[in-house]
PDB file of C-alpha atoms and ligand atoms in Angstrom:
ATOM      1  CA  UNK A   1       0.432  -0.108  -0.104  1.00 88.00           C
ATOM      2  CA  UNK A   2       1.127   3.860  -0.380  1.00 93.00           C
ATOM      3  CA  UNK A   3       1.715   6.139   1.590  1.00 95.00           C
ATOM      4  CA  UNK A   4      -0.984   8.675   0.533  1.00 95.00           C
ATOM      5  CA  UNK A   5      -3.759   5.412   1.258  1.00 95.00           C
ATOM      6  CA  UNK A   6      -1.980   4.652   4.898  1.00 96.00           C
ATOM      7  CA  UNK A   7      -2.641   8.683   5.641  1.00 97.00           C
ATOM      8  CA  UNK A   8      -5.649   8.218   4.642  1.00 97.00           C
ATOM      9  CA  UNK A   9      -6.847   5.434   6.675  1.00 98.00           C
ATOM     10  CA  UNK A  10      -5.393   7.225   9.667  1.00 98.00           C
ATOM     11  CA  UNK A  11      -7.605  10.761   8.635  1.00 98.00           C
ATOM     12  CA  UNK A  12     -10.661   8.313   8.265  1.00 98.00           C
ATOM     13  CA  UNK A  13     -10.218   7.045  11.672  1.00 98.00           C
ATOM     14  CA  UNK A  14      -9.371  10.447  13.417  1.00 98.00           C
ATOM     15  CA  UNK A  15     -12.682  11.678  11.258  1.00 98.00           C
ATOM     16  CA  UNK A  16     -14.694   8.201  12.790  1.00 98.00           C
ATOM     17  CA  UNK A  17     -13.651   9.066  16.245  1.00 98.00           C
ATOM     18  CA  UNK A  18     -14.417  12.659  15.978  1.00 98.00           C
ATOM     19  CA  UNK A  19     -18.096  11.794  14.988  1.00 98.00           C
ATOM     20  CA  UNK A  20     -18.601   9.036  17.827  1.00 98.00           C
ATOM     21  CA  UNK A  21     -17.249  11.210  20.168  1.00 98.00           C
ATOM     22  CA  UNK A  22     -20.360  14.120  19.265  1.00 98.00           C
ATOM     23  CA  UNK A  23     -22.730  11.366  18.847  1.00 98.00           C
ATOM     24  CA  UNK A  24     -22.117  10.349  22.408  1.00 98.00           C
ATOM     25  CA  UNK A  25     -22.100  13.704  23.224  1.00 98.00           C
ATOM     26  CA  UNK A  26     -25.280  14.609  21.873  1.00 98.00           C
ATOM     27  CA  UNK A  27     -26.676  11.106  23.400  1.00 97.00           C
ATOM     28  CA  UNK A  28     -24.863  12.309  27.014  1.00 97.00           C
ATOM     29  CA  UNK A  29     -22.720   9.671  26.437  1.00 97.00           C
ATOM     30  CA  UNK A  30     -18.875   9.322  26.809  1.00 97.00           C
ATOM     31  CA  UNK A  31     -17.017   8.583  23.980  1.00 96.00           C
ATOM     32  CA  UNK A  32     -14.931   5.933  25.630  1.00 96.00           C
ATOM     33  CA  UNK A  33     -18.046   3.693  26.263  1.00 96.00           C
ATOM     34  CA  UNK A  34     -18.225   3.187  22.363  1.00 98.00           C
ATOM     35  CA  UNK A  35     -15.515   0.480  21.264  1.00 98.00           C
ATOM     36  CA  UNK A  36     -14.778   0.886  17.468  1.00 98.00           C
ATOM     37  CA  UNK A  37     -14.300  -1.965  15.287  1.00 98.00           C
ATOM     38  CA  UNK A  38     -13.011  -1.789  11.769  1.00 98.00           C
ATOM     39  CA  UNK A  39     -14.730  -4.209   9.766  1.00 98.00           C
ATOM     40  CA  UNK A  40     -11.622  -5.195   7.575  1.00 98.00           C
ATOM     41  CA  UNK A  41     -13.286  -7.566   4.652  1.00 97.00           C
ATOM     42  CA  UNK A  42     -11.246  -7.636   1.435  1.00 96.00           C
ATOM     43  CA  UNK A  43      -8.630  -5.073   3.066  1.00 97.00           C
ATOM     44  CA  UNK A  44      -5.114  -7.041   3.098  1.00 97.00           C
ATOM     45  CA  UNK A  45      -3.288  -7.225   6.508  1.00 97.00           C
ATOM     46  CA  UNK A  46      -0.992  -4.330   5.641  1.00 97.00           C
ATOM     47  CA  UNK A  47      -4.683  -2.062   5.579  1.00 97.00           C
ATOM     48  CA  UNK A  48      -5.322  -3.901   8.658  1.00 98.00           C
ATOM     49  CA  UNK A  49      -2.331  -2.900  10.387  1.00 98.00           C
ATOM     50  CA  UNK A  50      -2.585   0.571   9.169  1.00 98.00           C
ATOM     51  CA  UNK A  51      -5.936   0.619  10.893  1.00 98.00           C
ATOM     52  CA  UNK A  52      -4.882  -0.785  14.258  1.00 98.00           C
ATOM     53  CA  UNK A  53      -1.985   2.468  13.742  1.00 98.00           C
ATOM     54  CA  UNK A  54      -4.686   4.640  13.449  1.00 98.00           C
ATOM     55  CA  UNK A  55      -6.094   3.552  17.034  1.00 97.00           C
ATOM     56  CA  UNK A  56      -9.288   1.181  16.176  1.00 98.00           C
ATOM     57  CA  UNK A  57     -10.258  -0.693  18.834  1.00 98.00           C
ATOM     58  CA  UNK A  58     -10.935  -3.755  17.184  1.00 98.00           C
ATOM     59  CA  UNK A  59     -10.697  -5.789  14.002  1.00 98.00           C
ATOM     60  CA  UNK A  60     -13.853  -7.643  12.875  1.00 98.00           C
ATOM     61  CA  UNK A  61     -14.019 -10.200   9.968  1.00 98.00           C
ATOM     62  CA  UNK A  62     -16.651 -11.812   8.421  1.00 97.00           C
ATOM     63  CA  UNK A  63     -15.146 -15.041   6.724  1.00 98.00           C
ATOM     64  CA  UNK A  64     -13.683 -17.706   8.768  1.00 98.00           C
ATOM     65  CA  UNK A  65     -11.347 -18.571   5.726  1.00 98.00           C
ATOM     66  CA  UNK A  66      -9.786 -14.579   5.224  1.00 98.00           C
ATOM     67  CA  UNK A  67      -9.478 -14.287   8.689  1.00 98.00           C
ATOM     68  CA  UNK A  68      -7.331 -17.195   9.056  1.00 98.00           C
ATOM     69  CA  UNK A  69      -5.433 -15.972   6.062  1.00 98.00           C
ATOM     70  CA  UNK A  70      -4.663 -12.858   7.951  1.00 98.00           C
ATOM     71  CA  UNK A  71      -3.885 -14.204  11.222  1.00 98.00           C
ATOM     72  CA  UNK A  72      -1.057 -16.001   9.952  1.00 98.00           C
ATOM     73  CA  UNK A  73       0.076 -12.913   8.554  1.00 98.00           C
ATOM     74  CA  UNK A  74      -0.062 -11.286  11.599  1.00 98.00           C
ATOM     75  CA  UNK A  75      -2.101  -8.940  10.444  1.00 98.00           C
ATOM     76  CA  UNK A  76      -4.397  -8.252  13.937  1.00 98.00           C
ATOM     77  CA  UNK A  77      -1.167  -8.461  16.118  1.00 98.00           C
ATOM     78  CA  UNK A  78      -1.779  -6.114  19.320  1.00 96.00           C
ATOM     79  CA  UNK A  79      -5.222  -6.111  18.494  1.00 98.00           C
ATOM     80  CA  UNK A  80      -8.453  -7.823  19.786  1.00 98.00           C
ATOM     81  CA  UNK A  81     -10.463  -9.645  17.441  1.00 98.00           C
ATOM     82  CA  UNK A  82     -14.243 -10.492  16.702  1.00 98.00           C
ATOM     83  CA  UNK A  83     -15.951 -12.496  13.794  1.00 98.00           C
ATOM     84  CA  UNK A  84     -18.599 -10.823  12.471  1.00 98.00           C
ATOM     85  CA  UNK A  85     -19.848 -12.811   9.857  1.00 98.00           C
ATOM     86  CA  UNK A  86     -22.390 -15.671   8.726  1.00 97.00           C
ATOM     87  CA  UNK A  87     -20.620 -18.961  10.804  1.00 98.00           C
ATOM     88  CA  UNK A  88     -20.821 -22.285   9.514  1.00 97.00           C
ATOM     89  CA  UNK A  89     -21.185 -25.249  13.019  1.00 98.00           C
ATOM     90  CA  UNK A  90     -18.034 -27.208  10.905  1.00 98.00           C
ATOM     91  CA  UNK A  91     -16.048 -23.666  10.981  1.00 98.00           C
ATOM     92  CA  UNK A  92     -16.143 -22.724  14.447  1.00 98.00           C
ATOM     93  CA  UNK A  93     -13.394 -24.721  15.995  1.00 98.00           C
ATOM     94  CA  UNK A  94     -10.691 -22.593  13.932  1.00 98.00           C
ATOM     95  CA  UNK A  95     -12.330 -18.886  15.499  1.00 98.00           C
ATOM     96  CA  UNK A  96     -11.781 -20.566  19.393  1.00 97.00           C
ATOM     97  CA  UNK A  97      -8.952 -19.020  20.788  1.00 95.00           C
ATOM     98  CA  UNK A  98      -8.367 -16.437  18.136  1.00 98.00           C
ATOM     99  CA  UNK A  99     -11.662 -14.402  18.473  1.00 98.00           C
ATOM    100  CA  UNK A 100     -12.484 -12.455  21.588  1.00 98.00           C
ATOM    101  CA  UNK A 101     -15.701 -12.227  20.843  1.00 98.00           C
ATOM    102  CA  UNK A 102     -18.224 -13.848  18.225  1.00 98.00           C
ATOM    103  CA  UNK A 103     -20.710 -11.106  17.403  1.00 98.00           C
ATOM    104  CA  UNK A 104     -22.797 -12.968  14.998  1.00 98.00           C
ATOM    105  CA  UNK A 105     -24.707 -15.809  16.843  1.00 98.00           C
ATOM    106  CA  UNK A 106     -27.945 -16.449  14.832  1.00 98.00           C
ATOM    107  CA  UNK A 107     -29.315 -19.501  16.519  1.00 98.00           C
ATOM    108  CA  UNK A 108     -29.408 -21.887  19.402  1.00 98.00           C
ATOM    109  CA  UNK A 109     -27.502 -24.707  17.788  1.00 98.00           C
ATOM    110  CA  UNK A 110     -24.920 -22.356  17.186  1.00 98.00           C
ATOM    111  CA  UNK A 111     -24.312 -21.797  20.644  1.00 98.00           C
ATOM    112  CA  UNK A 112     -24.281 -24.952  21.021  1.00 98.00           C
ATOM    113  CA  UNK A 113     -21.521 -25.799  18.537  1.00 98.00           C
ATOM    114  CA  UNK A 114     -19.422 -22.488  20.059  1.00 98.00           C
ATOM    115  CA  UNK A 115     -20.063 -24.265  23.696  1.00 98.00           C
ATOM    116  CA  UNK A 116     -18.866 -27.814  22.969  1.00 98.00           C
ATOM    117  CA  UNK A 117     -15.639 -26.054  20.832  1.00 98.00           C
ATOM    118  CA  UNK A 118     -14.750 -23.902  23.900  1.00 98.00           C
ATOM    119  CA  UNK A 119     -15.177 -26.708  25.914  1.00 98.00           C
ATOM    120  CA  UNK A 120     -12.732 -28.908  24.525  1.00 98.00           C
ATOM    121  CA  UNK A 121     -10.338 -25.702  24.364  1.00 98.00           C
ATOM    122  CA  UNK A 122     -11.356 -25.074  28.330  1.00 98.00           C
ATOM    123  CA  UNK A 123     -12.427 -21.684  27.830  1.00 97.00           C
ATOM    124  CA  UNK A 124     -14.992 -19.580  27.805  1.00 97.00           C
ATOM    125  CA  UNK A 125     -16.190 -18.165  24.987  1.00 98.00           C
ATOM    126  CA  UNK A 126     -17.974 -14.411  24.691  1.00 98.00           C
ATOM    127  CA  UNK A 127     -21.000 -14.147  22.425  1.00 98.00           C
ATOM    128  CA  UNK A 128     -23.610 -11.514  20.780  1.00 98.00           C
ATOM    129  CA  UNK A 129     -26.878 -13.091  20.185  1.00 98.00           C
ATOM    130  CA  UNK A 130     -27.577 -11.512  16.358  1.00 98.00           C
ATOM    131  CA  UNK A 131     -31.159 -10.353  15.937  1.00 98.00           C
ATOM    132  CA  UNK A 132     -33.068 -10.486  12.708  1.00 98.00           C
ATOM    133  CA  UNK A 133     -34.987  -6.942  13.877  1.00 98.00           C
ATOM    134  CA  UNK A 134     -36.401  -6.741  10.394  1.00 97.00           C
ATOM    135  CA  UNK A 135     -37.359 -10.220  10.237  1.00 97.00           C
ATOM    136  CA  UNK A 136     -36.060 -10.166   6.791  1.00 96.00           C
ATOM    137  CA  UNK A 137     -36.609 -13.703   4.524  1.00 95.00           C
ATOM    138  CA  UNK A 138     -32.463 -12.844   3.445  1.00 93.00           C
ATOM    139  CA  UNK A 139     -30.743 -12.328   7.096  1.00 95.00           C
ATOM    140  CA  UNK A 140     -29.696 -14.974   9.391  1.00 95.00           C
ATOM    141  CA  UNK A 141     -30.492 -13.795  12.962  1.00 98.00           C
ATOM    142  CA  UNK A 142     -32.875 -15.169  15.685  1.00 98.00           C
ATOM    143  CA  UNK A 143     -36.669 -13.926  15.548  1.00 98.00           C
ATOM    144  CA  UNK A 144     -36.968 -10.874  17.879  1.00 98.00           C
ATOM    145  CA  UNK A 145     -40.152 -13.130  18.752  1.00 97.00           C
ATOM    146  CA  UNK A 146     -38.053 -16.457  19.832  1.00 97.00           C
ATOM    147  CA  UNK A 147     -35.160 -14.082  21.804  1.00 97.00           C
ATOM    148  CA  UNK A 148     -36.423 -14.308  25.373  1.00 96.00           C
ATOM    149  CA  UNK A 149     -36.766 -18.402  24.672  1.00 96.00           C
ATOM    150  CA  UNK A 150     -33.392 -18.733  23.230  1.00 97.00           C
ATOM    151  CA  UNK A 151     -31.526 -16.184  25.543  1.00 96.00           C
ATOM    152  CA  UNK A 152     -32.664 -18.746  28.440  1.00 95.00           C
ATOM    153  CA  UNK A 153     -31.949 -21.608  27.080  1.00 96.00           C
ATOM    154  CA  UNK A 154     -28.114 -20.160  25.378  1.00 96.00           C
ATOM    155  CA  UNK A 155     -27.708 -18.463  29.646  1.00 95.00           C
ATOM    156  CA  UNK A 156     -27.478 -22.539  30.580  1.00 95.00           C
ATOM    157  CA  UNK A 157     -24.337 -23.519  28.506  1.00 96.00           C
ATOM    158  CA  UNK A 158     -21.569 -23.303  30.410  1.00 96.00           C
ATOM    159  CA  UNK A 159     -18.950 -22.498  28.237  1.00 97.00           C
ATOM    160  CA  UNK A 160     -20.281 -19.497  26.472  1.00 97.00           C
ATOM    161  CA  UNK A 161     -20.737 -16.131  28.046  1.00 96.00           C
ATOM    162  CA  UNK A 162     -23.704 -14.033  26.433  1.00 97.00           C
ATOM    163  CA  UNK A 163     -22.463 -10.461  26.111  1.00 97.00           C
ATOM    164  CA  UNK A 164     -25.365  -8.752  24.778  1.00 98.00           C
ATOM    165  CA  UNK A 165     -27.315  -8.240  21.050  1.00 98.00           C
ATOM    166  CA  UNK A 166     -25.958  -7.454  17.551  1.00 98.00           C
ATOM    167  CA  UNK A 167     -27.775  -6.717  14.695  1.00 98.00           C
ATOM    168  CA  UNK A 168     -27.694  -5.866  10.917  1.00 97.00           C
ATOM    169  CA  UNK A 169     -31.076  -3.833  10.259  1.00 96.00           C
ATOM    170  CA  UNK A 170     -32.547  -3.273   7.115  1.00 95.00           C
ATOM    171  CA  UNK A 171     -32.497   0.535   5.764  1.00 91.00           C
ATOM    172  CA  UNK A 172     -36.093   2.081   7.007  1.00 89.00           C
ATOM    173  CA  UNK A 173     -38.551   3.122   4.316  1.00 90.00           C
ATOM    174  CA  UNK A 174     -38.321   6.759   3.735  1.00 89.00           C
ATOM    175  CA  UNK A 175     -41.850   7.370   5.689  1.00 91.00           C
ATOM    176  CA  UNK A 176     -40.470   5.201   8.879  1.00 90.00           C
ATOM    177  CA  UNK A 177     -38.451   6.729  11.555  1.00 91.00           C
ATOM    178  CA  UNK A 178     -34.919   6.527  10.516  1.00 90.00           C
ATOM    179  CA  UNK A 179     -33.940   5.038  13.785  1.00 95.00           C
ATOM    180  CA  UNK A 180     -36.613   2.377  14.010  1.00 96.00           C
ATOM    181  CA  UNK A 181     -35.043  -0.422  14.071  1.00 97.00           C
ATOM    182  CA  UNK A 182     -32.190   1.054  16.697  1.00 98.00           C
ATOM    183  CA  UNK A 183     -34.623   1.650  18.915  1.00 98.00           C
ATOM    184  CA  UNK A 184     -36.185  -1.531  18.787  1.00 98.00           C
ATOM    185  CA  UNK A 185     -33.337  -3.546  19.205  1.00 98.00           C
ATOM    186  CA  UNK A 186     -32.407  -0.771  22.223  1.00 98.00           C
ATOM    187  CA  UNK A 187     -36.190  -1.823  23.896  1.00 98.00           C
ATOM    188  CA  UNK A 188     -34.444  -5.375  23.765  1.00 97.00           C
ATOM    189  CA  UNK A 189     -31.311  -5.177  25.139  1.00 97.00           C
ATOM    190  CA  UNK A 190     -32.783  -3.555  28.290  1.00 96.00           C
ATOM    191  CA  UNK A 191     -35.830  -5.984  28.547  1.00 96.00           C
ATOM    192  CA  UNK A 192     -33.157  -8.827  28.156  1.00 95.00           C
ATOM    193  CA  UNK A 193     -30.707  -6.932  30.907  1.00 94.00           C
ATOM    194  CA  UNK A 194     -33.511  -6.339  33.189  1.00 93.00           C
ATOM    195  CA  UNK A 195     -34.060 -10.184  33.376  1.00 90.00           C
ATOM    196  CA  UNK A 196     -30.693 -10.876  34.987  1.00 82.00           C
ATOM    197  CA  UNK A 197     -30.289 -14.449  33.364  1.00 86.00           C
ATOM    198  CA  UNK A 198     -27.823 -16.332  35.192  1.00 80.00           C
ATOM    199  CA  UNK A 199     -24.087 -16.385  32.983  1.00 79.00           C
ATOM    200  CA  UNK A 200     -25.711 -13.087  30.947  1.00 90.00           C
ATOM    201  CA  UNK A 201     -23.598  -9.868  31.116  1.00 91.00           C
ATOM    202  CA  UNK A 202     -25.450  -7.573  28.974  1.00 94.00           C
ATOM    203  CA  UNK A 203     -23.050  -4.830  28.214  1.00 96.00           C
ATOM    204  CA  UNK A 204     -22.849  -5.018  24.585  1.00 98.00           C
ATOM    205  CA  UNK A 205     -25.112  -3.956  22.035  1.00 98.00           C
ATOM    206  CA  UNK A 206     -23.612  -3.481  18.173  1.00 98.00           C
ATOM    207  CA  UNK A 207     -25.185  -1.891  15.848  1.00 98.00           C
ATOM    208  CA  UNK A 208     -24.860   0.981  13.470  1.00 97.00           C
ATOM    209  CA  UNK A 209     -22.037   0.795  10.502  1.00 98.00           C
ATOM    210  CA  UNK A 210     -21.128   3.571   8.107  1.00 97.00           C
ATOM    211  CA  UNK A 211     -23.976   4.539   6.535  1.00 96.00           C
ATOM    212  CA  UNK A 212     -25.897   5.167   9.996  1.00 96.00           C
ATOM    213  CA  UNK A 213     -23.257   4.922  12.933  1.00 98.00           C
ATOM    214  CA  UNK A 214     -24.302   8.302  14.838  1.00 98.00           C
ATOM    215  CA  UNK A 215     -27.713   7.490  14.907  1.00 97.00           C
ATOM    216  CA  UNK A 216     -26.983   4.106  16.319  1.00 98.00           C
ATOM    217  CA  UNK A 217     -24.858   5.444  19.188  1.00 98.00           C
ATOM    218  CA  UNK A 218     -27.809   7.890  19.301  1.00 97.00           C
ATOM    219  CA  UNK A 219     -30.146   5.112  20.456  1.00 98.00           C
ATOM    220  CA  UNK A 220     -27.720   3.079  22.698  1.00 98.00           C
ATOM    221  CA  UNK A 221     -24.801   1.292  20.243  1.00 98.00           C
ATOM    222  CA  UNK A 222     -21.812   0.236  22.637  1.00 98.00           C
ATOM    223  CA  UNK A 223     -20.215  -1.325  19.573  1.00 98.00           C
ATOM    224  CA  UNK A 224     -20.494   0.323  16.181  1.00 98.00           C
ATOM    225  CA  UNK A 225     -18.660  -1.745  13.105  1.00 98.00           C
ATOM    226  CA  UNK A 226     -17.238   0.353  10.193  1.00 98.00           C
ATOM    227  CA  UNK A 227     -16.160  -0.405   7.080  1.00 98.00           C
ATOM    228  CA  UNK A 228     -16.194   1.672   3.832  1.00 97.00           C
ATOM    229  CA  UNK A 229     -15.943   4.672   6.579  1.00 98.00           C
ATOM    230  CA  UNK A 230     -12.605   3.608   7.219  1.00 98.00           C
ATOM    231  CA  UNK A 231     -11.016   1.558   4.044  1.00 97.00           C
ATOM    232  CA  UNK A 232     -13.163   3.373   1.483  1.00 92.00           C
ATOM    233  CA  UNK A 233     -15.008   1.482  -0.958  1.00 86.00           C
ATOM    234  CA  UNK A 234     -14.734  -2.164  -1.287  1.00 77.00           C
ATOM    235  CA  UNK A 235     -13.764  -3.478  -4.705  1.00 68.00           C
ATOM    236  CA  UNK A 236     -15.493  -6.737  -5.516  1.00 61.00           C
TER     237      UNK A 236
HETATM  238  C1  PLP B   1     -18.759  -4.761   6.329  1.00 93.89           C
HETATM  239  C2  PLP B   1     -19.816  -4.931   7.352  1.00 93.89           C
HETATM  240  C3  PLP B   1     -19.770  -4.399   7.956  1.00 93.89           C
HETATM  241  C4  PLP B   1     -19.132  -2.770   7.648  1.00 93.89           C
HETATM  242  O1  PLP B   1     -20.110  -2.052   7.041  1.00 93.89           O
HETATM  243  P1  PLP B   1     -19.700  -0.625   5.940  1.00 93.89           P
HETATM  244  O2  PLP B   1     -20.879  -0.393   5.522  1.00 93.89           O
HETATM  245  O3  PLP B   1     -18.500  -0.904   4.681  1.00 93.89           O
HETATM  246  O4  PLP B   1     -19.510  -0.113   6.990  1.00 93.89           O
HETATM  247  C5  PLP B   1     -20.702  -3.900   9.565  1.00 93.89           C
HETATM  248  N1  PLP B   1     -21.000  -5.379  10.068  1.00 93.89           N
HETATM  249  C6  PLP B   1     -20.655  -6.436   9.513  1.00 93.89           C
HETATM  250  C7  PLP B   1     -21.674  -7.567  10.516  1.00 93.89           C
HETATM  251  C8  PLP B   1     -20.307  -6.118   8.097  1.00 93.89           C
HETATM  252  O5  PLP B   1     -20.175  -8.110   7.111  1.00 93.89           O
END
């Protein structure tokens, strides 16, 4: 990568930090309570290192294969790593011990596999439950109506610890409130926190991407996941 590209990433991370701080202040929150995850898909190890040097809190990867390749290249050294993409049960074993948080746990079945693999490794794996807050056919995630019963069952697994909720909401229609789905997530988060399940610490609400992270913060997001806002457009 060129020096110019490095400078751009540095600038964009600084800009994102500023906007996060403004949105937090406007909501009466502290900027340090919001974790900035760089969504690093399609960006090579050098660009990932540039984002880490620029001060992102966490790297987030979508694909297991891509994560393993960059992990081998020591792309994430010195930075916590989250998994944020679609996860097949047969790939769980590759993540255990490498990621501090699996954000995209979209079913009880997947949670059970993570529990089993974490037990083998002798660890307890932190996870977030991904909610299909827009009830979209095309998306994975736990149906909001089933969230409480699923959470109760996951709470019984001894080798996972639920740390909160994650969502990739649809874009609201022009006639809908811009924060419609973020508000719904926030309400679910508060309601589940109030239940005080054993083994569950609800301290993470992961929502908001490049296009809408300031709105997400105003609705209580504690983790925002930024790709294009840091790295520019992805070239598929
Ligand atoms: C790619 C991705 C992001 C970041 O998307 P941008 O719109 O580029 O900020 C966030 N979360 C997940 C799960 C992603 O796959």
